[in-house]
PDB file of C-alpha atoms in Angstrom:
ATOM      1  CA  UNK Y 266      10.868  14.000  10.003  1.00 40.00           C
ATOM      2  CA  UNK Y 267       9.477  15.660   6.685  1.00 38.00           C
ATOM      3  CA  UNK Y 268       6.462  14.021   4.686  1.00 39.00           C
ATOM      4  CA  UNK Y 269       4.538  14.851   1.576  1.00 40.00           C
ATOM      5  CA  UNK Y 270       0.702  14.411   0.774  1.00 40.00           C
ATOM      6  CA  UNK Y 271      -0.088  14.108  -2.480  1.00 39.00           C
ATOM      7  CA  UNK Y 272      -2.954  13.498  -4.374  1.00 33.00           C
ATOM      8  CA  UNK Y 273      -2.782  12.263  -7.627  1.00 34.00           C
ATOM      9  CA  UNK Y 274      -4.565  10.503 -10.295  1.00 32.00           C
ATOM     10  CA  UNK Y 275      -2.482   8.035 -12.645  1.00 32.00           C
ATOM     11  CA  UNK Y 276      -4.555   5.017 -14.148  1.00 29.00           C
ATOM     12  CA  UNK Y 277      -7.206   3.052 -13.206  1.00 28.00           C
ATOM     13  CA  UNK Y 278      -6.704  -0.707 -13.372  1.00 29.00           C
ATOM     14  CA  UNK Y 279      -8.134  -4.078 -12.407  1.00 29.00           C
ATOM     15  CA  UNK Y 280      -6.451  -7.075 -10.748  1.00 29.00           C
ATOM     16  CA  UNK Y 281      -7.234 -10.592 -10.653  1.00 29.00           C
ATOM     17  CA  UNK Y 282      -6.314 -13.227  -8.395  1.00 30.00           C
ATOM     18  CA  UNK Y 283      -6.566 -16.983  -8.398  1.00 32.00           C
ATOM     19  CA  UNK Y 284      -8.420 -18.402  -5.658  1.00 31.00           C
ATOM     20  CA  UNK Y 285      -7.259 -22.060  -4.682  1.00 35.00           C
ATOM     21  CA  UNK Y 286     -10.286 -23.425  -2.991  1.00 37.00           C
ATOM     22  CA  UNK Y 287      -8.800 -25.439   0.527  1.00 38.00           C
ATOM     23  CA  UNK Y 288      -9.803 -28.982  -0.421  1.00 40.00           C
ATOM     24  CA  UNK Y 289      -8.474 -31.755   1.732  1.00 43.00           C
ATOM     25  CA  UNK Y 290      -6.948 -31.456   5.020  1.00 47.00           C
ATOM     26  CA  UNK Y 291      -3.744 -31.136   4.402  1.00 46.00           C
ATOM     27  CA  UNK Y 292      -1.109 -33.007   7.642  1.00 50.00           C
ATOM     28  CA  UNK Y 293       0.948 -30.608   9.272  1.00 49.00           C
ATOM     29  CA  UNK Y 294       4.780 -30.396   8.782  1.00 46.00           C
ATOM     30  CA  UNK Y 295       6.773 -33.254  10.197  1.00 45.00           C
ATOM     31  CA  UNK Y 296       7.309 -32.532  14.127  1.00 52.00           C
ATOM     32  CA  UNK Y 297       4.901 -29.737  14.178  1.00 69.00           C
ATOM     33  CA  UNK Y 298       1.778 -29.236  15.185  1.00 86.00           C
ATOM     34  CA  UNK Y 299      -1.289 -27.654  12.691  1.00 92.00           C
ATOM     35  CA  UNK Y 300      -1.181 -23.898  13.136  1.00 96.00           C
ATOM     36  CA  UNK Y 301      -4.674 -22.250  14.468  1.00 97.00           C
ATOM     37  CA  UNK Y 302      -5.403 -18.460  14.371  1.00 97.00           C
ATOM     38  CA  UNK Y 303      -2.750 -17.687  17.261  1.00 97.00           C
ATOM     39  CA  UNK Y 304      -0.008 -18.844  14.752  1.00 97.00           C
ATOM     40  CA  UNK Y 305      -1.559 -17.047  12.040  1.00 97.00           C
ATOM     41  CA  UNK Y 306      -2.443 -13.772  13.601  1.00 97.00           C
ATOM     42  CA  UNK Y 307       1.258 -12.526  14.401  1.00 97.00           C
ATOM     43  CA  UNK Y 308       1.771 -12.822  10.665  1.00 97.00           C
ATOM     44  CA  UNK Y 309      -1.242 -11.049   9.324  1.00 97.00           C
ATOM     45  CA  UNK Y 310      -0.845  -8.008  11.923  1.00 96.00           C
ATOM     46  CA  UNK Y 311       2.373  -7.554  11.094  1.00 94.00           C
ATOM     47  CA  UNK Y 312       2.766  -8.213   7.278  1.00 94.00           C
ATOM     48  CA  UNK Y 313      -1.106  -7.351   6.169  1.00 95.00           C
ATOM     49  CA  UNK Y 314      -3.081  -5.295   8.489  1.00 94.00           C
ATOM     50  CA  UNK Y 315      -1.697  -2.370   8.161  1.00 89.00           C
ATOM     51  CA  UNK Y 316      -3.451  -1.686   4.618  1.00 89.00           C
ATOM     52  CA  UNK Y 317      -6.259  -4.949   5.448  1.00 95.00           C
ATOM     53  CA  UNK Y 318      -8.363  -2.624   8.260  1.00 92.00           C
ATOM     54  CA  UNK Y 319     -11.197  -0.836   7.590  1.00 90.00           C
ATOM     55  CA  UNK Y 320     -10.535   2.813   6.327  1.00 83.00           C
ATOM     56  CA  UNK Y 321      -7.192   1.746   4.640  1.00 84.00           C
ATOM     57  CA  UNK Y 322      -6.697   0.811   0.963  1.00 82.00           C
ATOM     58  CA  UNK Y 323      -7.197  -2.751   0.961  1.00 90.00           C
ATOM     59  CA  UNK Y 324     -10.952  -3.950  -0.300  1.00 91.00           C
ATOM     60  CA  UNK Y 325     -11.291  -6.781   3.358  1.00 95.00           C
ATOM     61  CA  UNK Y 326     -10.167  -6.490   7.122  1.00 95.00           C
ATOM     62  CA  UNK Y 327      -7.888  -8.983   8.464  1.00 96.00           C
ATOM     63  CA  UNK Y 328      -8.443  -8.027  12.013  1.00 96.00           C
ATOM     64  CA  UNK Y 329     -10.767 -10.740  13.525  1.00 96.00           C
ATOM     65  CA  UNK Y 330     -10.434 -14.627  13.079  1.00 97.00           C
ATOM     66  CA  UNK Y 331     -13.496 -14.392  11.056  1.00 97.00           C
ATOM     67  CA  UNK Y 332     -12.452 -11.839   8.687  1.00 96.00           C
ATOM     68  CA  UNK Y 333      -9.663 -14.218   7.961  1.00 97.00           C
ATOM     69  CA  UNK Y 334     -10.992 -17.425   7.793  1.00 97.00           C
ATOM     70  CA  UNK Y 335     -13.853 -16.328   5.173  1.00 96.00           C
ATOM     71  CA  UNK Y 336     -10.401 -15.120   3.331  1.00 97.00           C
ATOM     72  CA  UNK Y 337      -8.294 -18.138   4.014  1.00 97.00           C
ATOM     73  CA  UNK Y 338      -8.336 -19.436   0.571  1.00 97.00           C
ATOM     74  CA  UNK Y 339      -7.729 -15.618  -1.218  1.00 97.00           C
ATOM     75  CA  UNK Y 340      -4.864 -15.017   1.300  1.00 97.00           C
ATOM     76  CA  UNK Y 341      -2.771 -19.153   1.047  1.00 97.00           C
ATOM     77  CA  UNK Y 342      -3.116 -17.935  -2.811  1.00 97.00           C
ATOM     78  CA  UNK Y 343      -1.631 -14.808  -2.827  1.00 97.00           C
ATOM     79  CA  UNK Y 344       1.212 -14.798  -0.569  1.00 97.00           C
ATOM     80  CA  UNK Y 345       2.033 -18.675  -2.616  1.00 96.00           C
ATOM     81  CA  UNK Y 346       2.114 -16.937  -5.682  1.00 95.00           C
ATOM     82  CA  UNK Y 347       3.853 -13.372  -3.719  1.00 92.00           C
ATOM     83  CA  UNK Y 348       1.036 -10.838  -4.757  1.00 93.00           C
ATOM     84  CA  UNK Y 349       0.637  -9.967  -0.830  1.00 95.00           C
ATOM     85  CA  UNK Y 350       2.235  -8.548   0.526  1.00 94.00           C
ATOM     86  CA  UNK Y 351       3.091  -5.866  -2.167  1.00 90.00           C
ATOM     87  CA  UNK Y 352       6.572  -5.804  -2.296  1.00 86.00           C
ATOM     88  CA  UNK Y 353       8.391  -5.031  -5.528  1.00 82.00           C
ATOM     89  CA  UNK Y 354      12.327  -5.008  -4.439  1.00 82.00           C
ATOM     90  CA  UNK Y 355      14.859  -7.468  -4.545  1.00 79.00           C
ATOM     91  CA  UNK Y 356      15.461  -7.386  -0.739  1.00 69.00           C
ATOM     92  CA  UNK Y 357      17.819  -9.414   1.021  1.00 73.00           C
ATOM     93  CA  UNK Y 358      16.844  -8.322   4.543  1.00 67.00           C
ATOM     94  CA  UNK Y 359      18.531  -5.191   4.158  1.00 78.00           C
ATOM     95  CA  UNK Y 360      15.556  -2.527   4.350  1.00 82.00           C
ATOM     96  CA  UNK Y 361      14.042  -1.203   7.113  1.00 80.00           C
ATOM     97  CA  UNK Y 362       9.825  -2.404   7.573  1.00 78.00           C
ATOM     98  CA  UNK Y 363       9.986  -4.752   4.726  1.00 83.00           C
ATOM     99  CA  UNK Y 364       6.773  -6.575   4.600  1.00 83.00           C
ATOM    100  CA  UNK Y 365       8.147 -10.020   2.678  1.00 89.00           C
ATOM    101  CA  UNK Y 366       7.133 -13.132   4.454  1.00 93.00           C
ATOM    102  CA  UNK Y 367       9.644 -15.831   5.388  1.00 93.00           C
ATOM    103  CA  UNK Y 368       9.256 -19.644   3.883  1.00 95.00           C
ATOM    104  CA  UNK Y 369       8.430 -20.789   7.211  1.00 97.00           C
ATOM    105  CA  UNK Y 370       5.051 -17.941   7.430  1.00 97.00           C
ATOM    106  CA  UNK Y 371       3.872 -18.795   3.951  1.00 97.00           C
ATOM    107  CA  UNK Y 372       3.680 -22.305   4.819  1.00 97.00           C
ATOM    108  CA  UNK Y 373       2.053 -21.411   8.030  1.00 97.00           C
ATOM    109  CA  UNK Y 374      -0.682 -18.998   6.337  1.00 98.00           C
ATOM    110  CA  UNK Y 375      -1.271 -22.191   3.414  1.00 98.00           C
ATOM    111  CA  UNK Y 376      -1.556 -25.065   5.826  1.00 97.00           C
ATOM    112  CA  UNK Y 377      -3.515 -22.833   8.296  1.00 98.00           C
ATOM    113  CA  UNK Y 378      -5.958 -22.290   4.987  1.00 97.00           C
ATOM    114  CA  UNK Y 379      -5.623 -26.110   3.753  1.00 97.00           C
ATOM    115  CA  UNK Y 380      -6.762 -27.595   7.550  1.00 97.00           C
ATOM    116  CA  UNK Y 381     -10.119 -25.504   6.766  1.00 97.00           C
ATOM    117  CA  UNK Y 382      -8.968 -22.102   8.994  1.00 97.00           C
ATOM    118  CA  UNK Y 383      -8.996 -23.553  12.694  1.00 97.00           C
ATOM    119  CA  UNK Y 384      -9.814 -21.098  15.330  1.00 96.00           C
ATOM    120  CA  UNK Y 385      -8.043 -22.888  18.168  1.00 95.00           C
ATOM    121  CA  UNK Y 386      -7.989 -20.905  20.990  1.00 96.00           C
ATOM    122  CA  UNK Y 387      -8.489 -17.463  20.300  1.00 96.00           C
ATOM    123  CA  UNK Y 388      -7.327 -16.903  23.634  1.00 96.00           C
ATOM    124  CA  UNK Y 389      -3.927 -16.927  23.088  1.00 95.00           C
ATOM    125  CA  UNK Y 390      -4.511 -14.938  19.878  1.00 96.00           C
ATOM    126  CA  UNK Y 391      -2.373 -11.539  20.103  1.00 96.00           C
ATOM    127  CA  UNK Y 392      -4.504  -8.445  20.800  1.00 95.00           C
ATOM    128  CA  UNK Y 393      -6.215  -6.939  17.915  1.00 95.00           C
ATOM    129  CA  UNK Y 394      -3.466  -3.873  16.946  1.00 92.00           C
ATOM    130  CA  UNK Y 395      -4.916  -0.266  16.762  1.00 88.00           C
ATOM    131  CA  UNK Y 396      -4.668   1.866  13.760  1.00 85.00           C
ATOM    132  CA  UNK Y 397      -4.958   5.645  14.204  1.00 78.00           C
ATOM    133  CA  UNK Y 398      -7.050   7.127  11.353  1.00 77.00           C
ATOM    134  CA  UNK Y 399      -4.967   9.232   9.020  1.00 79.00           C
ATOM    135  CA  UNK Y 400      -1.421   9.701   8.782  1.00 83.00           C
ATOM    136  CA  UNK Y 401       0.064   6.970   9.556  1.00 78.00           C
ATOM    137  CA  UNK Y 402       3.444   7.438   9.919  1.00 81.00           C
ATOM    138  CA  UNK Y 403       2.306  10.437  12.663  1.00 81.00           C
ATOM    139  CA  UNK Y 404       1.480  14.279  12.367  1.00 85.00           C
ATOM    140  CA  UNK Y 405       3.533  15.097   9.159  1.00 90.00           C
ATOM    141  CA  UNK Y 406       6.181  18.194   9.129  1.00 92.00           C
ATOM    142  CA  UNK Y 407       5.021  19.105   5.261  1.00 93.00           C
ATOM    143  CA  UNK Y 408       1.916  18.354   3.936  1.00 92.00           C
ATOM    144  CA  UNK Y 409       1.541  18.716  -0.096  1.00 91.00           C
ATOM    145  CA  UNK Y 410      -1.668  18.876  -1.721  1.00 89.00           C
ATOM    146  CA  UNK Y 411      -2.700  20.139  -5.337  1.00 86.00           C
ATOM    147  CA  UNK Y 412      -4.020  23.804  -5.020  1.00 82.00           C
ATOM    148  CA  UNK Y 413      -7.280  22.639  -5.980  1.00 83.00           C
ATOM    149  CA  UNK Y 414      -9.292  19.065  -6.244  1.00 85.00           C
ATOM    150  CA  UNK Y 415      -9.117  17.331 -10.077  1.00 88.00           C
ATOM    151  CA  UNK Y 416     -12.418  16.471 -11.372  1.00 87.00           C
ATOM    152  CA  UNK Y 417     -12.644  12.685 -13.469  1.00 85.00           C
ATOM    153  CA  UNK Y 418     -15.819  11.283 -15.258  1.00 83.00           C
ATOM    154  CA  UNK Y 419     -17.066   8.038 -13.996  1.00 84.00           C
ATOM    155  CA  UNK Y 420     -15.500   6.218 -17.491  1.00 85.00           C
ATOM    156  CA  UNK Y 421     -12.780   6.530 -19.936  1.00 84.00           C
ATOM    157  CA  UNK Y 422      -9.556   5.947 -20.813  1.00 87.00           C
ATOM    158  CA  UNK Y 423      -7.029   6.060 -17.583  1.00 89.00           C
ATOM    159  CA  UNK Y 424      -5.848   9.442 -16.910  1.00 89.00           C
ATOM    160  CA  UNK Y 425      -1.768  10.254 -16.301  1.00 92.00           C
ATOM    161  CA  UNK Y 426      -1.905  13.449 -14.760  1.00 92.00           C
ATOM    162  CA  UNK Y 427       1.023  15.814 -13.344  1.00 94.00           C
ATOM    163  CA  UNK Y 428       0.820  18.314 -10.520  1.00 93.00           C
ATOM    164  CA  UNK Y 429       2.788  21.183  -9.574  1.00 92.00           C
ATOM    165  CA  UNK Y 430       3.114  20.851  -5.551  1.00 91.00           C
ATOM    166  CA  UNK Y 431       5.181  24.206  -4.177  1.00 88.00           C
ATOM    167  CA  UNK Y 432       7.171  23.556  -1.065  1.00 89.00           C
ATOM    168  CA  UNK Y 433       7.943  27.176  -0.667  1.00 89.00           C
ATOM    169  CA  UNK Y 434      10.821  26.225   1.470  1.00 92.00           C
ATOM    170  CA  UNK Y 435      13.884  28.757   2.230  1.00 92.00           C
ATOM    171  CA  UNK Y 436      16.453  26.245   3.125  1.00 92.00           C
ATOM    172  CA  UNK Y 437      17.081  22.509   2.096  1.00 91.00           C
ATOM    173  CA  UNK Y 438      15.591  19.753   4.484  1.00 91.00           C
ATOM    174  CA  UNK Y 439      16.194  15.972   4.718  1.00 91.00           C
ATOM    175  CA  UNK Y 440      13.419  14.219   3.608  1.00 91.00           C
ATOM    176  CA  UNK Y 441      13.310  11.097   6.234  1.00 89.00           C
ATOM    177  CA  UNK Y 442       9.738   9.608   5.494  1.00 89.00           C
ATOM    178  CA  UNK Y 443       6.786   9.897   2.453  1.00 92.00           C
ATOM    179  CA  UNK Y 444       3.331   8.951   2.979  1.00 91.00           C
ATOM    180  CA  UNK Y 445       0.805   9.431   0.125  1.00 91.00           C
ATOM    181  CA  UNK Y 446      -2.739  10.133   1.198  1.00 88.00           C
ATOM    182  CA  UNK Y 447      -5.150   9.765  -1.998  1.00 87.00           C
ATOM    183  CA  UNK Y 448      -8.243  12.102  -2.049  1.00 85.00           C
ATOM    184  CA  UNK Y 449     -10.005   9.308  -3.654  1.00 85.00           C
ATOM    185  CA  UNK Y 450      -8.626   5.813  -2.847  1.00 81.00           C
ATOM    186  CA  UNK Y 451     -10.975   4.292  -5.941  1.00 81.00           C
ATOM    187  CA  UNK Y 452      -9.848   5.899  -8.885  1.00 87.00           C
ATOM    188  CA  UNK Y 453      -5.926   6.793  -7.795  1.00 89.00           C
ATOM    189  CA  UNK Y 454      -3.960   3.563  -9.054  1.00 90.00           C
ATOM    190  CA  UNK Y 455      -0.437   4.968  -8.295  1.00 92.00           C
ATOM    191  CA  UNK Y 456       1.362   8.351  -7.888  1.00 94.00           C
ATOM    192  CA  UNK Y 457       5.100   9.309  -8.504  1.00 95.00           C
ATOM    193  CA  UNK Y 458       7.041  12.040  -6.636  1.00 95.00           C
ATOM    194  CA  UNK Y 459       9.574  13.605  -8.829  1.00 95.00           C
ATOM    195  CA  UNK Y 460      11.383  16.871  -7.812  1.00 94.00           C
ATOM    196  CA  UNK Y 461      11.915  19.963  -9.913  1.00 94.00           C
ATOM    197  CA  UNK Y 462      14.520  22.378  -8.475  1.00 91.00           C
ATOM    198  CA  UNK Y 463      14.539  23.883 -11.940  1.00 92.00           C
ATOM    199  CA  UNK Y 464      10.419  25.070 -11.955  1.00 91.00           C
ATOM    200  CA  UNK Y 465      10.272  23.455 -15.396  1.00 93.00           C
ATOM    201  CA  UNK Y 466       6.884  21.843 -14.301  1.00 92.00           C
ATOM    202  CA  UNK Y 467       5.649  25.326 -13.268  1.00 90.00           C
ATOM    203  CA  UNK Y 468       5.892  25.998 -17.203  1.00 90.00           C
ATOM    204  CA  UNK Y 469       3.524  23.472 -18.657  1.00 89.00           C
ATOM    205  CA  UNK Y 470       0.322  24.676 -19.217  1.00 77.00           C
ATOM    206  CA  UNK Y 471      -2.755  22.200 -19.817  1.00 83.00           C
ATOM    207  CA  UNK Y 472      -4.781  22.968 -22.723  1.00 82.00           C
ATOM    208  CA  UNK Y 473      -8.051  21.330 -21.439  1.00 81.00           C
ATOM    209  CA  UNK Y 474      -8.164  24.217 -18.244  1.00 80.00           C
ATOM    210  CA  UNK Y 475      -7.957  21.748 -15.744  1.00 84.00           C
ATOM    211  CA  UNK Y 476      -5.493  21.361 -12.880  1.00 86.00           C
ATOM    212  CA  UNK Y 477      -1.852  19.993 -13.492  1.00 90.00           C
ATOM    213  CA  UNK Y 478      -0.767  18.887 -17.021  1.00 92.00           C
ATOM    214  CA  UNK Y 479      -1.186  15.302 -18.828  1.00 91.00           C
ATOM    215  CA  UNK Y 480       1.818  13.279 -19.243  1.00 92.00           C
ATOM    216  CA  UNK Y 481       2.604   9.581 -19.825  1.00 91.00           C
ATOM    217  CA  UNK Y 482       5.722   7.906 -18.576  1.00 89.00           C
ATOM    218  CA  UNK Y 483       6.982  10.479 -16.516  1.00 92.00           C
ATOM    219  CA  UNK Y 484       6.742  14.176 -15.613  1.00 93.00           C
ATOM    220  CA  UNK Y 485       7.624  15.277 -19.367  1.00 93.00           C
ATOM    221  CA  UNK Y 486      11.471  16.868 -18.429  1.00 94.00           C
ATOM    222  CA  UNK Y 487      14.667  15.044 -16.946  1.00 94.00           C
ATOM    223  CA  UNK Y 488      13.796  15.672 -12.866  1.00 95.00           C
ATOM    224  CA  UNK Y 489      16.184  16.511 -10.760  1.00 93.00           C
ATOM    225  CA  UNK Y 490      15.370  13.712  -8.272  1.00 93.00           C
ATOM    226  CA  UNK Y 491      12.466  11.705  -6.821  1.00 93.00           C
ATOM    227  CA  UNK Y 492      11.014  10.551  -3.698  1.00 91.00           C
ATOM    228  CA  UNK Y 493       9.324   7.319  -4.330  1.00 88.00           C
ATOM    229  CA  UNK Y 494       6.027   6.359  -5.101  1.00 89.00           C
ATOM    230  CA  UNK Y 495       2.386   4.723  -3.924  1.00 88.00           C
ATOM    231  CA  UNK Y 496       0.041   1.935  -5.447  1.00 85.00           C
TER     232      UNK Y 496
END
């Protein structure tokens, strides 16, 4: 399996997200009982921790009952309105590791969050998954880095930025996985992964000195292919 690192910076942004405070108790569904923490937890370790544990991306941990439950309200929000989990294609089941959440778990997560977060007994809770630090996807074939870091000042206008990332392969190879690693998780919004077989990139030179070339909207020539992207 072949994977790329790259470390980019594209635009810095800000999200917002509505927070329904949990109000009432709401009943549970008709012939069910009100899901606790063991019904929840299956859901978030599947669907959310992988980015929601500390060291990865996302700003809280969903890892313990009380991680969740001070984030009850936050997460019945977002996966109602389907911010979380991030998941931009029009899926019918077909792709492999989607993270969409069925009717049935949405309504588990927002009745969970509407009974006030129960804890039940954590007992019968799953086991707390592990995370290895780093590359998740395991010990990468290829890694691809910039030759050299790219310095930002603390304000300003977002930055789209290109860089030139040689393979220096002397055969072509299948390309079964990509996993992005940002240098800086706090500034990179989202990188692109075009590919160049014709080493136009290698051509653009930045006036400003600095590493890589500026470009909005693309990598500033028709590429002959791409391999996904982070946010």
């Amino acid at each position: 399996m072949t994977y790329a690192r790259v470390s980019i910076l594209a635009s810095l942004g800000v999200a917002a997200i509505a927070i329904a405070a949990p109000g009432r108790h709401a009943p549970p569904a008709h012939g069910r009982k009100a899901p606790t923490f063991a019904d929840v937890a299956p859901i978030l370790y599947a669907k959310c921790a992988g980015c929601h544990h500390p060291g990865e991306v996302a700003p809280f941990s969903l890892l313990t009952y009380q991680d969740a439950k001070q984030m009850a309200p936050t997460i019945a929000a977002a996966v109602g309105q389907k911010i979380m989990p991030p998941w931009q294609a029009v899926s019918h089941g077909e792709f492999t590791n989607e993270r969409t959440l069925t009717p049935d778990q949405i309504q588990t997560l927002q009745t969970w969050a509407k009974n006030g977060a129960p804890a039940g007994d954590l007992a019968k809770a799953p086991a707390v998954p592990e995370f290895t630090p780093g590359w998740q996807m395991g010990k990468p074939d290829f890694v691809g880095e910039p030759s050299k870091p790219y310095e930002i000042s603390a304000d300003g206008t977002d930055d789209y930025r290109c860089f030139v990332i040689p393979t220096n392969f002397d055969q072509d190879r299948y390309v079964t996985g990509v996993e992005v690693r940002p240098g800086n998780r706090r500034v990179v919004h989202h990188v692109l992964i075009y590919l160049d077989s014709n080493g136009l990139a290698r051509k653009k030179v930045s006036p400003d000195g600095k590493s890589g070339y500026e470009s909005f909207g693309g990598p500033g020539f028709v590429p002959t292919g791409a391999l996904g992207g982070w946010a």
